Tab-separated table of C-alpha atoms and ligand atoms in Angstrom:
chain	number	residue	atom	x	y	z
P	1	MET	CA	-17.312	-2.596	19.392
P	2	SER	CA	-16.971	0.116	16.803
P	3	ARG	CA	-13.424	0.775	15.595
P	4	THR	CA	-11.815	3.824	13.998
P	5	ILE	CA	-10.288	2.971	10.639
P	6	VAL	CA	-8.165	5.264	8.445
P	7	VAL	CA	-8.047	4.350	4.752
P	8	THR	CA	-5.845	6.213	2.277
P	9	GLY	CA	-6.900	6.008	-1.349
P	10	ALA	CA	-10.456	5.525	-0.057
P	11	GLY	CA	-12.002	7.172	-3.091
P	12	SER	CA	-11.442	4.385	-5.593
P	13	GLY	CA	-10.653	0.730	-6.222
P	14	ILE	CA	-9.323	-1.351	-3.327
P	15	GLY	CA	-9.483	1.522	-0.827
P	16	ALA	CA	-13.155	2.167	-1.660
P	17	CYS	CA	-13.977	-1.529	-1.089
P	18	VAL	CA	-12.148	-1.545	2.254
P	19	ARG	CA	-14.060	1.577	3.253
P	20	GLU	CA	-17.407	-0.012	2.280
P	21	ARG	CA	-16.650	-3.148	4.293
P	22	TYR	CA	-15.955	-1.177	7.475
P	23	LEU	CA	-18.933	1.130	6.998
P	24	LYS	CA	-21.165	-1.973	6.783
P	25	GLU	CA	-19.699	-3.102	10.126
P	26	GLY	CA	-20.681	0.235	11.676
P	27	ASP	CA	-17.105	1.398	12.145
P	28	LEU	CA	-15.955	5.004	11.885
P	29	VAL	CA	-14.021	5.257	8.624
P	30	ILE	CA	-11.807	8.246	7.908
P	31	GLY	CA	-11.024	8.256	4.210
P	32	VAL	CA	-8.046	10.151	2.812
P	33	ASP	CA	-7.700	10.859	-0.892
P	34	LEU	CA	-6.910	13.564	-3.396
P	35	ARG	CA	-10.601	14.411	-3.667
P	36	GLY	CA	-14.032	13.180	-2.652
P	37	ALA	CA	-12.867	11.854	0.736
P	38	ASP	CA	-13.335	12.875	4.376
P	39	ILE	CA	-9.825	14.302	4.273
P	40	GLU	CA	-8.537	15.662	0.980
P	41	ALA	CA	-4.751	15.601	0.837
P	42	ASP	CA	-2.045	15.169	-1.752
P	43	LEU	CA	0.216	12.421	-0.438
P	44	SER	CA	2.860	13.134	-3.066
P	45	THR	CA	4.179	16.021	-0.951
P	46	PRO	CA	5.543	16.218	2.619
P	47	GLU	CA	3.062	19.057	3.287
P	48	GLY	CA	0.126	16.976	2.072
P	49	ARG	CA	1.141	14.018	4.234
P	50	ALA	CA	1.581	16.224	7.312
P	51	ALA	CA	-1.809	17.828	6.630
P	52	ALA	CA	-3.425	14.375	6.366
P	53	VAL	CA	-1.900	13.262	9.683
P	54	ALA	CA	-2.974	16.527	11.343
P	55	ALA	CA	-6.517	16.193	10.000
P	56	VAL	CA	-6.829	12.598	11.222
P	57	THR	CA	-5.517	13.673	14.634
P	58	GLU	CA	-8.071	16.444	14.785
P	59	THR	CA	-10.883	14.133	13.669
P	60	VAL	CA	-10.254	11.483	16.349
P	61	GLY	CA	-9.816	14.139	19.062
P	62	PRO	CA	-7.503	14.322	22.080
P	63	ASP	CA	-8.640	11.012	23.625
P	64	GLY	CA	-9.036	9.211	20.316
P	65	ALA	CA	-7.142	6.377	18.705
P	66	VAL	CA	-6.713	4.785	15.308
P	67	ASP	CA	-7.527	1.081	15.446
P	68	ALA	CA	-6.478	0.301	11.890
P	69	LEU	CA	-4.660	2.143	9.138
P	70	ILE	CA	-4.924	0.814	5.595
P	71	THR	CA	-2.778	2.555	2.987
P	72	CYS	CA	-4.249	2.073	-0.495
P	73	ALA	CA	-3.287	5.412	-2.087
P	74	GLY	CA	-0.977	4.723	-4.986
P	75	LEU	CA	-0.393	5.011	-8.688
P	76	SER	CA	1.560	3.359	-11.442
P	77	VAL	CA	3.132	5.795	-13.856
P	78	ASP	CA	6.720	5.779	-15.049
P	79	LYS	CA	7.516	9.046	-13.286
P	80	GLU	CA	9.014	10.215	-9.970
P	81	VAL	CA	5.562	10.832	-8.475
P	82	THR	CA	5.076	7.064	-8.231
P	83	VAL	CA	7.917	6.887	-5.708
P	84	ARG	CA	6.666	9.957	-3.870
P	85	VAL	CA	3.131	8.637	-3.389
P	86	ASN	CA	3.667	4.878	-3.169
P	87	TYR	CA	6.616	4.960	-0.771
P	88	PHE	CA	6.754	8.304	1.052
P	89	GLY	CA	2.986	8.820	0.897
P	90	THR	CA	2.655	5.488	2.672
P	91	THR	CA	5.500	5.390	5.163
P	92	GLU	CA	5.197	8.996	6.358
P	93	VAL	CA	1.492	8.618	7.031
P	94	VAL	CA	2.038	5.355	8.901
P	95	ALA	CA	4.864	6.870	10.970
P	96	GLY	CA	2.855	10.045	11.596
P	97	LEU	CA	-0.114	8.092	12.925
P	98	ARG	CA	1.948	5.780	15.160
P	99	PRO	CA	1.009	7.623	18.385
P	100	LEU	CA	-2.703	7.283	17.599
P	101	LEU	CA	-2.236	3.615	16.710
P	102	ALA	CA	-0.397	3.014	19.978
P	103	ALA	CA	-3.437	4.400	21.804
P	104	SER	CA	-5.632	1.568	20.433
P	105	PRO	CA	-6.083	-1.734	22.282
P	106	ALA	CA	-5.555	-3.710	19.040
P	107	PRO	CA	-3.825	-1.547	16.427
P	108	ARG	CA	-3.270	-2.887	12.920
P	109	VAL	CA	-1.505	-1.451	9.876
P	110	VAL	CA	-1.966	-2.939	6.422
P	111	LEU	CA	0.011	-1.496	3.530
P	112	ILE	CA	-0.767	-2.305	-0.080
P	113	GLY	CA	2.276	-3.615	-1.895
P	114	SER	CA	2.266	-5.440	-5.228
P	115	ILE	CA	3.402	-8.578	-6.989
P	116	ALA	CA	5.643	-6.110	-8.855
P	117	GLY	CA	7.523	-5.354	-5.642
P	118	GLY	CA	8.504	-8.990	-5.192
P	119	ALA	CA	8.920	-10.315	-8.681
P	120	HIS	CA	9.609	-7.563	-11.220
P	121	PRO	CA	12.863	-5.766	-12.107
P	122	ASN	CA	13.658	-2.860	-9.792
P	123	ASP	CA	16.280	-0.185	-9.208
P	124	PRO	CA	18.374	-0.715	-6.052
P	125	ALA	CA	19.387	2.983	-6.028
P	126	VAL	CA	15.742	4.032	-5.727
P	127	ILE	CA	15.042	1.388	-3.086
P	128	ASP	CA	18.111	2.301	-1.003
P	129	ALA	CA	17.272	6.000	-1.081
P	130	CYS	CA	13.690	5.261	-0.045
P	131	LEU	CA	14.769	3.051	2.837
P	132	SER	CA	17.191	5.705	4.048
P	133	GLY	CA	14.223	8.111	4.169
P	134	ASP	CA	15.832	10.528	1.716
P	135	GLU	CA	13.052	11.659	-0.621
P	136	THR	CA	15.303	14.068	-2.537
P	137	ALA	CA	17.770	11.268	-3.313
P	138	ALA	CA	14.956	8.848	-4.146
P	139	VAL	CA	13.426	11.311	-6.591
P	140	ALA	CA	16.842	12.011	-8.134
P	141	ALA	CA	17.435	8.262	-8.580
P	142	ALA	CA	13.947	7.913	-10.048
P	143	ARG	CA	14.599	10.750	-12.490
P	144	ALA	CA	17.858	9.099	-13.550
P	145	ALA	CA	15.965	5.879	-14.268
P	146	VAL	CA	13.388	7.755	-16.349
P	147	GLU	CA	16.135	9.529	-18.291
P	148	ALA	CA	17.841	6.193	-18.916
P	149	GLY	CA	14.613	4.885	-20.448
P	150	SER	CA	13.804	2.520	-17.580
P	151	GLY	CA	10.979	4.365	-15.864
P	152	TYR	CA	9.128	1.038	-15.676
P	153	VAL	CA	11.322	0.108	-12.661
P	154	LEU	CA	9.835	2.863	-10.498
P	155	TYR	CA	6.583	1.140	-9.580
P	156	PRO	CA	8.233	-2.198	-8.625
P	157	SER	CA	10.956	-0.287	-6.768
P	158	SER	CA	8.432	1.726	-4.753
P	159	LYS	CA	6.513	-1.412	-3.800
P	160	ASN	CA	9.662	-3.400	-2.972
P	161	ALA	CA	10.759	-0.579	-0.671
P	162	VAL	CA	7.336	-0.477	1.008
P	163	ALA	CA	7.546	-4.207	1.753
P	164	GLN	CA	11.081	-3.922	3.138
P	165	TRP	CA	10.110	-0.897	5.238
P	166	ALA	CA	7.116	-2.763	6.646
P	167	ARG	CA	9.242	-5.763	7.637
P	168	ARG	CA	11.854	-3.573	9.343
P	169	THR	CA	9.298	-1.373	11.031
P	170	ALA	CA	7.115	-4.220	12.266
P	171	VAL	CA	9.750	-5.385	14.744
P	172	SER	CA	11.356	-1.999	15.494
P	173	ALA	CA	10.983	-0.327	18.878
P	174	GLY	CA	7.575	1.313	19.187
P	175	TRP	CA	5.700	-1.079	16.913
P	176	ALA	CA	5.458	-4.784	17.861
P	177	ASP	CA	6.318	-3.883	21.448
P	178	ALA	CA	3.399	-1.412	21.398
P	179	GLY	CA	1.063	-4.100	20.070
P	180	ILE	CA	0.962	-2.622	16.538
P	181	ALA	CA	0.922	-5.232	13.780
P	182	VAL	CA	2.306	-4.106	10.402
P	183	ASN	CA	1.695	-6.249	7.332
P	184	VAL	CA	1.570	-5.899	3.561
P	185	VAL	CA	-1.022	-7.216	1.144
P	186	ALA	CA	0.556	-7.624	-2.285
P	187	PRO	CA	-2.035	-8.051	-5.048
P	188	GLY	CA	-1.550	-9.435	-8.541
P	189	ILE	CA	-3.783	-7.817	-11.175
P	190	VAL	CA	-6.915	-6.297	-9.678
P	191	LEU	CA	-9.748	-4.891	-11.770
P	192	THR	CA	-9.817	-1.245	-10.685
P	193	PRO	CA	-9.560	2.145	-12.422
P	194	MET	CA	-5.755	1.846	-12.120
P	195	SER	CA	-5.530	-1.402	-14.078
P	196	ALA	CA	-8.305	-0.324	-16.481
P	197	GLU	CA	-6.071	2.523	-17.569
P	198	LEU	CA	-3.222	0.103	-18.275
P	199	PHE	CA	-5.557	-2.434	-19.926
P	200	ALA	CA	-6.776	0.227	-22.344
P	201	ASP	CA	-3.499	-0.325	-24.197
P	202	ALA	CA	-3.618	-3.815	-25.817
P	203	GLN	CA	0.151	-4.162	-25.854
P	204	MET	CA	0.360	-3.219	-22.175
P	205	LYS	CA	-2.351	-5.771	-21.323
P	206	GLU	CA	-0.344	-8.479	-23.082
P	207	LEU	CA	2.777	-7.470	-21.132
P	208	MET	CA	0.874	-7.446	-17.834
P	209	ASP	CA	-0.658	-10.859	-18.465
P	210	ALA	CA	2.796	-12.284	-19.127
P	211	ALA	CA	4.337	-10.525	-16.109
P	212	VAL	CA	1.570	-11.547	-13.690
P	213	PRO	CA	0.403	-15.118	-14.370
P	214	MET	CA	-2.675	-15.839	-12.209
P	215	PRO	CA	-3.585	-19.548	-12.534
P	216	LEU	CA	-5.953	-19.417	-9.537
P	217	HIS	CA	-9.150	-17.581	-10.616
P	218	GLY	CA	-7.413	-15.029	-12.885
P	219	TYR	CA	-7.773	-11.289	-12.279
P	220	ALA	CA	-9.028	-10.333	-8.827
P	221	ALA	CA	-11.880	-7.979	-8.015
P	222	ALA	CA	-11.060	-5.156	-5.623
P	223	ASP	CA	-13.187	-6.771	-2.941
P	224	ASP	CA	-11.175	-10.034	-3.144
P	225	VAL	CA	-8.211	-7.985	-1.931
P	226	ALA	CA	-10.234	-5.932	0.568
P	227	ARG	CA	-11.376	-9.159	2.264
P	228	VAL	CA	-7.762	-10.164	2.987
P	229	VAL	CA	-6.872	-6.645	4.111
P	230	CYS	CA	-9.708	-6.801	6.638
P	231	PHE	CA	-8.528	-10.185	7.894
P	232	LEU	CA	-5.079	-8.760	8.662
P	233	ALA	CA	-6.591	-5.615	10.189
P	234	ASP	CA	-8.960	-7.596	12.409
P	235	ALA	CA	-8.432	-7.228	16.149
P	236	ALA	CA	-8.678	-11.030	16.403
P	237	THR	CA	-5.696	-11.528	14.069
P	238	THR	CA	-3.151	-11.199	16.832
P	239	HIS	CA	0.205	-12.727	15.933
P	240	VAL	CA	0.859	-11.873	12.297
P	241	THR	CA	3.367	-9.082	11.670
P	242	GLY	CA	6.073	-8.170	9.167
P	243	GLN	CA	4.477	-10.395	6.527
P	244	VAL	CA	3.907	-9.823	2.844
P	245	LEU	CA	0.761	-11.704	1.872
P	246	TYR	CA	0.372	-12.151	-1.871
P	247	VAL	CA	-3.219	-12.044	-3.095
P	248	ASP	CA	-2.263	-12.801	-6.653
P	249	GLY	CA	-3.862	-16.015	-7.893
P	250	GLY	CA	-0.508	-17.802	-7.652
P	251	ALA	CA	1.591	-15.278	-9.573
P	252	GLU	CA	4.367	-14.941	-7.013
P	253	THR	CA	4.635	-18.711	-6.601
P	254	THR	CA	4.726	-19.148	-10.371
P	255	LEU	CA	7.399	-16.505	-10.864
P	256	ARG	CA	9.741	-17.477	-8.013
P	257	PRO	CA	8.826	-20.949	-6.814
P	258	THR	CA	11.799	-21.488	-4.507
P	259	THR	CA	12.486	-18.039	-3.079
P	260	GLN	CA	10.849	-18.547	0.292
P	261	PHE	CA	12.642	-21.810	1.099
M	1	NAI	P1	-7.166	3.218	-7.904
M	1	NAI	O1	-6.550	4.110	-8.914
M	1	NAI	O2	-8.543	2.740	-8.103
M	1	NAI	O3	-7.077	3.901	-6.445
M	1	NAI	C1	-5.932	4.555	-6.003
M	1	NAI	C2	-6.340	5.749	-5.160
M	1	NAI	O4	-5.149	6.420	-4.735
M	1	NAI	C3	-7.179	6.775	-5.949
M	1	NAI	O5	-8.377	7.069	-5.269
M	1	NAI	C4	-6.270	7.979	-6.048
M	1	NAI	O6	-6.946	9.219	-6.038
M	1	NAI	C5	-5.387	7.810	-4.805
M	1	NAI	N1	-4.181	8.581	-4.966
M	1	NAI	C6	-3.325	8.582	-6.019
M	1	NAI	N2	-2.385	9.532	-5.867
M	1	NAI	C7	-2.663	10.161	-4.686
M	1	NAI	C8	-2.074	11.252	-4.006
M	1	NAI	N3	-1.030	11.942	-4.522
M	1	NAI	N4	-2.588	11.609	-2.814
M	1	NAI	C9	-3.678	10.991	-2.303
M	1	NAI	N5	-4.279	9.937	-2.917
M	1	NAI	C10	-3.786	9.551	-4.106
M	1	NAI	O7	-6.170	2.004	-7.790
M	1	NAI	P2	-6.217	0.618	-7.008
M	1	NAI	O8	-6.004	-0.414	-8.002
M	1	NAI	O9	-7.344	0.533	-6.076
M	1	NAI	O10	-4.866	0.751	-6.176
M	1	NAI	C11	-4.797	0.704	-4.759
M	1	NAI	C12	-3.419	0.205	-4.386
M	1	NAI	O11	-3.272	-1.129	-4.846
M	1	NAI	C13	-2.276	1.006	-5.008
M	1	NAI	O12	-1.251	1.170	-4.061
M	1	NAI	C14	-1.805	0.096	-6.126
M	1	NAI	O13	-0.438	0.295	-6.408
M	1	NAI	C15	-2.047	-1.261	-5.515
M	1	NAI	N6	-2.116	-2.337	-6.500
M	1	NAI	C16	-3.070	-2.319	-7.477
M	1	NAI	C17	-3.091	-3.340	-8.406
M	1	NAI	C18	-4.087	-3.397	-9.524
M	1	NAI	O14	-3.955	-4.261	-10.409
M	1	NAI	N7	-5.096	-2.544	-9.526
M	1	NAI	C19	-2.112	-4.444	-8.359
M	1	NAI	C20	-1.186	-4.366	-7.258
M	1	NAI	C21	-1.195	-3.335	-6.378
């Protein structure tokens, strides 16, 4: 049976691969991105997020539902916008589409986190402000980090907060009890336009290689991640929720071998 799938960041990289996979299955895919997507919206602003939710609602119609929501929109720059898009551009869209997810017989949410969220230095002030839903405070904390010369903590902080939000939300009222599974796929290094930009700088590539050791198969292709996303979003994957699944060639296990036990 054809499903309705919403993919943010559908215009590039992992999101584009997820979109392609569902189109091949004959599903209805509603892509959201800054440009070149079914719905063009800027997820760095509350207005853009609300417009995206409204446009999805209009697209599926009054009796429609969203069977899966995959949030791939994101960026990695040492500026406040990283927190705005990666955290608020994810969580507000997921929350806004909850009623349409609840209308599906097998709703699934998959958020894209990162190895950085689990294993790289972060800023608790940014994370706390995100988790309290206070975008103004989160942006102020992010700005303070940039001014202190530690803007590199913003990306890991945004992804850590996404993972924590997903775990809390998964078992909150209105989610698991409505049959909605919420999970995170946390990639290591994936060969996409985002990483290509970072790899263009030889020193940055060296830093990334050291920060994300991938003994199993090395760098991933975007479709290696999309495959796992689709597994979690499958209607037949029934009992997995609140999990952060690392698709990182062993990086997380290398960096923190005992954390989970
Ligand atoms: P990408 O740059 O190829 O795709 C990201 C998409 O997000 C783009 O189409 C972009 O237009 C969209 N986007 C950015 N800002 C937006 C905004 N304000 N509003 C709407 N859309 C916006 O990057 P990639 O690699 O496919 O990234 C997808 C996700 O995977 C991101 O959340 C990223 O943080 C995450 N990730 C990527 C890794 C990598 O090595 N490429 C590693 C770990 C996580």
